[in-house]
Coordinates of C-alpha atoms in Angstrom, one line a residue:
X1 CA 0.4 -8.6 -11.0
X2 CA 4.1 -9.5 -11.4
X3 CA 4.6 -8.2 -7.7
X4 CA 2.2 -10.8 -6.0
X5 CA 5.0 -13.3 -6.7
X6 CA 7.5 -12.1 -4.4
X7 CA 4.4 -11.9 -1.5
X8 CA 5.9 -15.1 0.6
X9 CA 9.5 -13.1 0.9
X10 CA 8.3 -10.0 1.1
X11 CA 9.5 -9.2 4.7
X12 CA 12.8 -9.6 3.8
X13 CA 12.9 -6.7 1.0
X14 CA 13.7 -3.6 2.6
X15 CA 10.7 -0.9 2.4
X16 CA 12.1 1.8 0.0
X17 CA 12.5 5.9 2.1
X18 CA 12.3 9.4 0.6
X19 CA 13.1 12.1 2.0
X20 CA 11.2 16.0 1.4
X21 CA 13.7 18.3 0.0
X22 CA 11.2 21.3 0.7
X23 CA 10.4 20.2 4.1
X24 CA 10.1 24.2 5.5
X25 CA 7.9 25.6 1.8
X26 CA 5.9 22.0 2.2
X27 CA 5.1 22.1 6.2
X28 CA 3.7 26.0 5.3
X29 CA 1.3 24.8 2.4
X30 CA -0.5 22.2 4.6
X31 CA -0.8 24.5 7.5
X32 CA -2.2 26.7 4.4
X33 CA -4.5 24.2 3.6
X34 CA -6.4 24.3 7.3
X35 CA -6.8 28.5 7.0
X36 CA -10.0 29.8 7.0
X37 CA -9.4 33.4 5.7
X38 CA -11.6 33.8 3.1
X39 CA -11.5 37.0 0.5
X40 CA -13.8 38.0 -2.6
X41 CA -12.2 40.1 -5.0
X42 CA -13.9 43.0 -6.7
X43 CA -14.5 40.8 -9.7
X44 CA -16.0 38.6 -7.9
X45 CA -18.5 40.8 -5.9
X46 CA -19.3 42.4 -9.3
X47 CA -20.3 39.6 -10.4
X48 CA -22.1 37.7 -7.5
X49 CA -25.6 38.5 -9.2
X50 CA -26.5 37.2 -12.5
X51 CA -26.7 39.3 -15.6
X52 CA -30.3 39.9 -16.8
X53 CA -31.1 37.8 -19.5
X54 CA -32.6 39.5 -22.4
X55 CA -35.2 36.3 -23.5
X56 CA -38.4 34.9 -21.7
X57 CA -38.4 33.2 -18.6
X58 CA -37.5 34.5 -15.3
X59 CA -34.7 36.4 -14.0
X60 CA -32.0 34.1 -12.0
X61 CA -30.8 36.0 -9.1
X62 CA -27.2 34.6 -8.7
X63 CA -24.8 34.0 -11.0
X64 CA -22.8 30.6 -11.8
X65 CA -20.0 31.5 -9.5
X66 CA -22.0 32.3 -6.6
X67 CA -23.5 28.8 -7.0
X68 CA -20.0 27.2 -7.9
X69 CA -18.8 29.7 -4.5
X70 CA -21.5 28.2 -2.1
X71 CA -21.6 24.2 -3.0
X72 CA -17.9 24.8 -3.0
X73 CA -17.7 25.6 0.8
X74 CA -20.3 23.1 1.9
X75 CA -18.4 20.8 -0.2
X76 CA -14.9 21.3 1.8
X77 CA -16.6 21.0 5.0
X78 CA -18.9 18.2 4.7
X79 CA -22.6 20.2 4.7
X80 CA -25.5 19.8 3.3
X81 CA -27.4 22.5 2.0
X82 CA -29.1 24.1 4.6
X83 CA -26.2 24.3 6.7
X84 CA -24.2 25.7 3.9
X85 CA -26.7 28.2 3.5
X86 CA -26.3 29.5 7.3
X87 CA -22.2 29.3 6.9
X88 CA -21.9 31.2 3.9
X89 CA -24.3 33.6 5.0
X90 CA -22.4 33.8 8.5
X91 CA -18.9 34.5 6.3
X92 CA -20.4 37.2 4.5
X93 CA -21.8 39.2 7.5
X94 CA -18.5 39.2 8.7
X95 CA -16.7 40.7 6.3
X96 CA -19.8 43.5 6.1
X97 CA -20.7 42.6 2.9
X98 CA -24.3 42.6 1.7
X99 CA -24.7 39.9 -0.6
X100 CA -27.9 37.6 -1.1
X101 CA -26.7 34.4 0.2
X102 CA -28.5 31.7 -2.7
X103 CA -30.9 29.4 -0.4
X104 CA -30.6 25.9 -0.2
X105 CA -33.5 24.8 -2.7
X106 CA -31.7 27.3 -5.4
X107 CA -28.7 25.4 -4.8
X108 CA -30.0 21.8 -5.1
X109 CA -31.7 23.2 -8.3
X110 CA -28.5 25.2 -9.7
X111 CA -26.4 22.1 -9.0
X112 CA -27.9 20.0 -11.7
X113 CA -27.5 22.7 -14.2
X114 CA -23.7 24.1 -13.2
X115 CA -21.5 23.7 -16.2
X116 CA -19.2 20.8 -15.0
X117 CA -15.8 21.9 -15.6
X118 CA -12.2 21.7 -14.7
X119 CA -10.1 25.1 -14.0
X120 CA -6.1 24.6 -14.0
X121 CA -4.7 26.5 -11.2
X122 CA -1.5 25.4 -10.4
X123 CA -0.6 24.4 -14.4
X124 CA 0.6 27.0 -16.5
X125 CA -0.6 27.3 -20.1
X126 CA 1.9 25.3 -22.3
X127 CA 2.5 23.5 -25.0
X128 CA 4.6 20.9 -24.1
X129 CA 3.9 17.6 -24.0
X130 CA 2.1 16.2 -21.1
X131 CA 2.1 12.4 -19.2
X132 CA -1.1 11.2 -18.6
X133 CA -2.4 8.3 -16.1
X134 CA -5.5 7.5 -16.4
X135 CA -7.6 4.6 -13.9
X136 CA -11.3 5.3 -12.7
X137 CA -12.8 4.0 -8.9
X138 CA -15.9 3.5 -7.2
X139 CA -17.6 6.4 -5.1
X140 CA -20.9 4.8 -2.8
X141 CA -24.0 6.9 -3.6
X142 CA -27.0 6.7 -0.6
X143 CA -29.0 3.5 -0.1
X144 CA -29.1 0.5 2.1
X145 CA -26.0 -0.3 4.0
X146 CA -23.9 -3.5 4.9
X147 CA -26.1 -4.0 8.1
X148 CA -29.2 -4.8 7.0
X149 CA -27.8 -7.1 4.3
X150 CA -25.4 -9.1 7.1
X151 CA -28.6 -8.7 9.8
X152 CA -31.5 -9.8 8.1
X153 CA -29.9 -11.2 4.9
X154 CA -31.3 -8.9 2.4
X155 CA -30.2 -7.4 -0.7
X156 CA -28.3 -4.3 -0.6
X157 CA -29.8 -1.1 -2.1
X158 CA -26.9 0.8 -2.3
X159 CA -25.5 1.7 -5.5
X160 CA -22.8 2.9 -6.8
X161 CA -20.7 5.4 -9.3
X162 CA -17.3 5.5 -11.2
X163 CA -15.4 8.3 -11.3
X164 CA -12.9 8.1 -14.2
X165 CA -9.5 10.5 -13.6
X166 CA -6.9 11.7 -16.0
X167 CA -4.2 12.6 -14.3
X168 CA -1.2 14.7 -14.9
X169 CA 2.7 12.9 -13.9
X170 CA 4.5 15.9 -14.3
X171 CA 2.1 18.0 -11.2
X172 CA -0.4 15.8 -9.9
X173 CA -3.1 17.8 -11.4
X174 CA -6.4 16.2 -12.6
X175 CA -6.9 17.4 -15.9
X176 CA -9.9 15.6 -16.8
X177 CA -12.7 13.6 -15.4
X178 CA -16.0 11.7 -16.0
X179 CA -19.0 10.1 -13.9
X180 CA -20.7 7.1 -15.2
X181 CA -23.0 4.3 -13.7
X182 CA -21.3 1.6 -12.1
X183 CA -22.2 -0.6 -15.4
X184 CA -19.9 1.7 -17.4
X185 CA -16.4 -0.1 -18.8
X186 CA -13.2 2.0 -18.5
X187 CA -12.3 1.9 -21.9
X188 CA -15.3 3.6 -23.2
X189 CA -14.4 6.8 -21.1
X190 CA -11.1 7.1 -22.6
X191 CA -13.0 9.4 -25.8
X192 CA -14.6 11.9 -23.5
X193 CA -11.0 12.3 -21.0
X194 CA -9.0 12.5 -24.1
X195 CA -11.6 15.3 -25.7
X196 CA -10.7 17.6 -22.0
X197 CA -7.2 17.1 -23.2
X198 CA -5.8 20.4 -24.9
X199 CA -2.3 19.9 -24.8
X200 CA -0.4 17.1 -26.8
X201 CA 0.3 13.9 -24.8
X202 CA 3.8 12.2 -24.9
X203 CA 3.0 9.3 -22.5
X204 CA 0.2 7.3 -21.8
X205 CA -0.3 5.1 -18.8
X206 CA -3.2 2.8 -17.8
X207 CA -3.9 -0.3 -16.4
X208 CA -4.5 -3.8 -18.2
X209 CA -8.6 -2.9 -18.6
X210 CA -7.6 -0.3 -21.0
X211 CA -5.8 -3.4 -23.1
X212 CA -7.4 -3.0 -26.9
X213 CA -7.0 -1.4 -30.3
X214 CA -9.4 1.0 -30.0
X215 CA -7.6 2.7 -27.0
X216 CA -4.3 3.0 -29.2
X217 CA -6.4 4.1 -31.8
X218 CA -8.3 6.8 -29.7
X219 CA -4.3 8.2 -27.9
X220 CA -2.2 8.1 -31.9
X221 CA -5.3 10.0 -33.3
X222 CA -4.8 12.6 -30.4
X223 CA -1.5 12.7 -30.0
X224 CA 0.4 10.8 -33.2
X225 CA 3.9 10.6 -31.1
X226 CA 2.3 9.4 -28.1
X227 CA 4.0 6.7 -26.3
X228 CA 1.1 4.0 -25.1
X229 CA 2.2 2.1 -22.0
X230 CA -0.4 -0.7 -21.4
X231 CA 0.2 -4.0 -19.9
X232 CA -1.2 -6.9 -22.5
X233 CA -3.1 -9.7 -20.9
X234 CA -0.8 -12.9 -20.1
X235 CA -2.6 -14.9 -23.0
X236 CA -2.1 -11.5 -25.4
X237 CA -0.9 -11.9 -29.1
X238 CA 0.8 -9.9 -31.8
X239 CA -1.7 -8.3 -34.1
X240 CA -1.2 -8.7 -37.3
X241 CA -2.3 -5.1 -38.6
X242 CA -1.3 -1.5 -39.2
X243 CA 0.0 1.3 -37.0
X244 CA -0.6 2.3 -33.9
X245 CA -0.5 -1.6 -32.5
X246 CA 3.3 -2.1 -33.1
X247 CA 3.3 -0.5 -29.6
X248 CA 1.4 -3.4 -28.3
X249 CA 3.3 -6.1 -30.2
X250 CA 6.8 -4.1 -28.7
X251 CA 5.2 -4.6 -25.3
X252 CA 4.5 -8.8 -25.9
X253 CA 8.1 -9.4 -27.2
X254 CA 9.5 -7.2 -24.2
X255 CA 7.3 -8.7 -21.6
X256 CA 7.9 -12.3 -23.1
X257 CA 12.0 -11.7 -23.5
X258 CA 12.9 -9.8 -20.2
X259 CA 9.6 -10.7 -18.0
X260 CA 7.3 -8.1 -16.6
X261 CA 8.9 -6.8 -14.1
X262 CA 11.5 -5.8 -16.0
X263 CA 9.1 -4.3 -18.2
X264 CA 7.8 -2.1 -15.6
X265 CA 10.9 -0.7 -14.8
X266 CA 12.3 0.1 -18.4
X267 CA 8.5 1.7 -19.8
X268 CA 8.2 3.5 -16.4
X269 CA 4.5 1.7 -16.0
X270 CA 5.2 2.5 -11.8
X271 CA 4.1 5.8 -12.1
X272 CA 1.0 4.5 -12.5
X273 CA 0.5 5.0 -8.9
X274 CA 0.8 8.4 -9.1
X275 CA -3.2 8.4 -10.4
X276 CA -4.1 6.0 -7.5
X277 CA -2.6 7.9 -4.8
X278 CA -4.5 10.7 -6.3
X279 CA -7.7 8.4 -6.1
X280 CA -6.6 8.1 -2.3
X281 CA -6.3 11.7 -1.9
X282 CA -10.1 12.6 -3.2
X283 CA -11.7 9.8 -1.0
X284 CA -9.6 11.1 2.2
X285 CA -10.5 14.2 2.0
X286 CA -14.0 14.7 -0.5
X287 CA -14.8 11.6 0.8
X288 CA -15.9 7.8 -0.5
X289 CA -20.0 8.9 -0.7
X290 CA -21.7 11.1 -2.9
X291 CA -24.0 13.5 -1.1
X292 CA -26.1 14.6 -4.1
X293 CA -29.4 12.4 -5.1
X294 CA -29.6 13.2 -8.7
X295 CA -26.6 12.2 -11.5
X296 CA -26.5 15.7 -13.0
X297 CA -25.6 17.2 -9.2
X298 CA -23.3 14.0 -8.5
X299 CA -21.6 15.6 -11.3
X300 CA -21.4 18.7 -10.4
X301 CA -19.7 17.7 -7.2
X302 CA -17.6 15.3 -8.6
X303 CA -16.1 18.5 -10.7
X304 CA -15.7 20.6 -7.9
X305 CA -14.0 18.1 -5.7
X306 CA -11.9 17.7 -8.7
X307 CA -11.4 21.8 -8.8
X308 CA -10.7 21.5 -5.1
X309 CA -7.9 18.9 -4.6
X310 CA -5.8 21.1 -7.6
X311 CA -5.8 23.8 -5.0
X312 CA -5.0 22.5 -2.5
X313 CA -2.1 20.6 -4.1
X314 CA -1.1 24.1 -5.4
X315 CA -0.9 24.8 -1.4
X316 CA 1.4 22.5 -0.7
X317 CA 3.5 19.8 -3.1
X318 CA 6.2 17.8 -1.6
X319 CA 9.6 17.0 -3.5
X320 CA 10.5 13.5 -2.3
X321 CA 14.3 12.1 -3.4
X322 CA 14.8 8.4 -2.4
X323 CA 17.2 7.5 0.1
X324 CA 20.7 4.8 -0.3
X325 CA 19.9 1.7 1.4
X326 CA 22.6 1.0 3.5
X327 CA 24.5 -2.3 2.4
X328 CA 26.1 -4.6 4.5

């Protein structure tokens, strides 16, 4: 990265500052975040038990959101099943409600067969154009740790997923996700983010592994006035073919007349950090290990971690200006 250059000076660049405008509405929204007042609407208790189904088999007892309700809960406070079991059971008694709390085998069972989805909260329905990052990161799913591999010199059991974000500029939202193995290439999960995508893109962001025709291919057929910002590899060529590579062959003349980091600054490539500080948020606070055994209810948890960290950045958003360095 361009950046890595300036590492032996570094100390003597000043560290940029911002400053919250909404210091007051922000400060209320995290203290927001922590409350534990929980409510169930009258939707919500009508629909706690699951509609009969009119085909053979047997009858499931509770319904999708009761499920999606209780592996939420556990999920936002670190328990496994059984435990989330007693909690939401303990929540309901005191609020006098008599609802059939699901038990922690129906959950384990449910959780591989929850439909995997993304609700937007905070992001009203619109048509406008929307700027999309998009990078993907490791989550550690249960096996063998680093001790017994530096102890006794064995090889490590432990495995591990990729989580794959899309990522909204203008809100910090997540507007689409997928799991794969750890095997799994980036670029092949661009299809499946871009098929969550209902609203037409104006930029797109993403690192150099997303570098290639069929990525420009997959954003113009999506969105045709898309604007592709991808950084080409230092070797990278013009191609000599059709739309939609002029983008990339704009990028290889700009890079190779002005340099990169001056690049960067004139495509706005730097909000890509938006989607890793977003990356930064689900590992602080869903956390960096999957607790589910199976990949259909690593899935499922992966959505609803998703679903829960667009809540809570509906609690609470900063607005952040920068602040004039003081010259000399």
């Amino acid at each position: 990265m361009p950046f890595k250059h300036n590492a032996s000076r570094r100390h003597r660049i000043g560290k940029m500052k911002f400053k919250v405008t909404n210091w007051q509405e922000y400060e209320v929204g995290l203290r927001r975040r922590g409350s534990l007042t929980l409510w169930l609407t009258p939707e919500a208790l009508s629909s706690w038990q699951a509609p009969r189904r009119k085909t053979r088999g047997g009858q499931p007892r509770y319904s999708d959101l009761a499920i999606e309700t209780a592996l939420t809960v556990g999920l936002v406070f670190g328990l496994r099943l059984r435990q989330t079991e007693g909690l939401v059971e303990s929540v309901l008694s005191l609020m006098g409600l008599k609802l059939a709390v699901p038990d922690h085998t129906t959950m384990s069972r449910r959780a591989r067969t929850w439909p995997a989805r993304i609700e937007r909260h905070t992001r009203q329905v619109s048509d406008e154009a929307v700027h999309i990052l998009v990078d993907s990161t490791g989550l550690q799913v249960y096996g063998a740790g680093q001790w017994p591999e530096e102890k006794h010199g064995t090889g490590s059991r432990r495995s591990w997923r990729k989580l794959h974000l899309a990522l909204d500029a203008g809100n910090g939202e997540i507007i689409a996700h997928t799991m794969t193995d750890q095997d799994i290439g980036d670029a092949s999960q661009l299809g499946p983010l871009l098929d969550q995508i209902d609203r037409p893109i104006g930029q797109f962001i993403a690192d150099g592994a997303y570098d290639g025709a069929p990525i420009y291919d997959a954003v113009i057929n999506h969105s045709p006035e898309a604007a592709v910002v991808i950084p080409p590899r230092a070797n990278a060529i013009e191609w000599t073919g059709e739309e939609p590579s002029f983008q990339r062959d704009r990028h290889i003349a700009a890079i190779s007349r002005d340099g990169r980091m001056k690049w960067q600054a004139s495509t706005g490539y730097g909000k890509r950090a938006l989607v890793e500080t977003a990356i930064g948020r689900y590992k602080s606070i869903i956390g960096r290990r999957l607790r589910a055994r199976s990949f259909l209810a690593q899935q499922t948890e992966v959505a609803l971690g998703c679903v829960v960290l667009n809540r809570l950045l509906g609690c609470a958003r900063p607005k952040s200006v920068r602040r004039n360095q003081a010259t000399a």
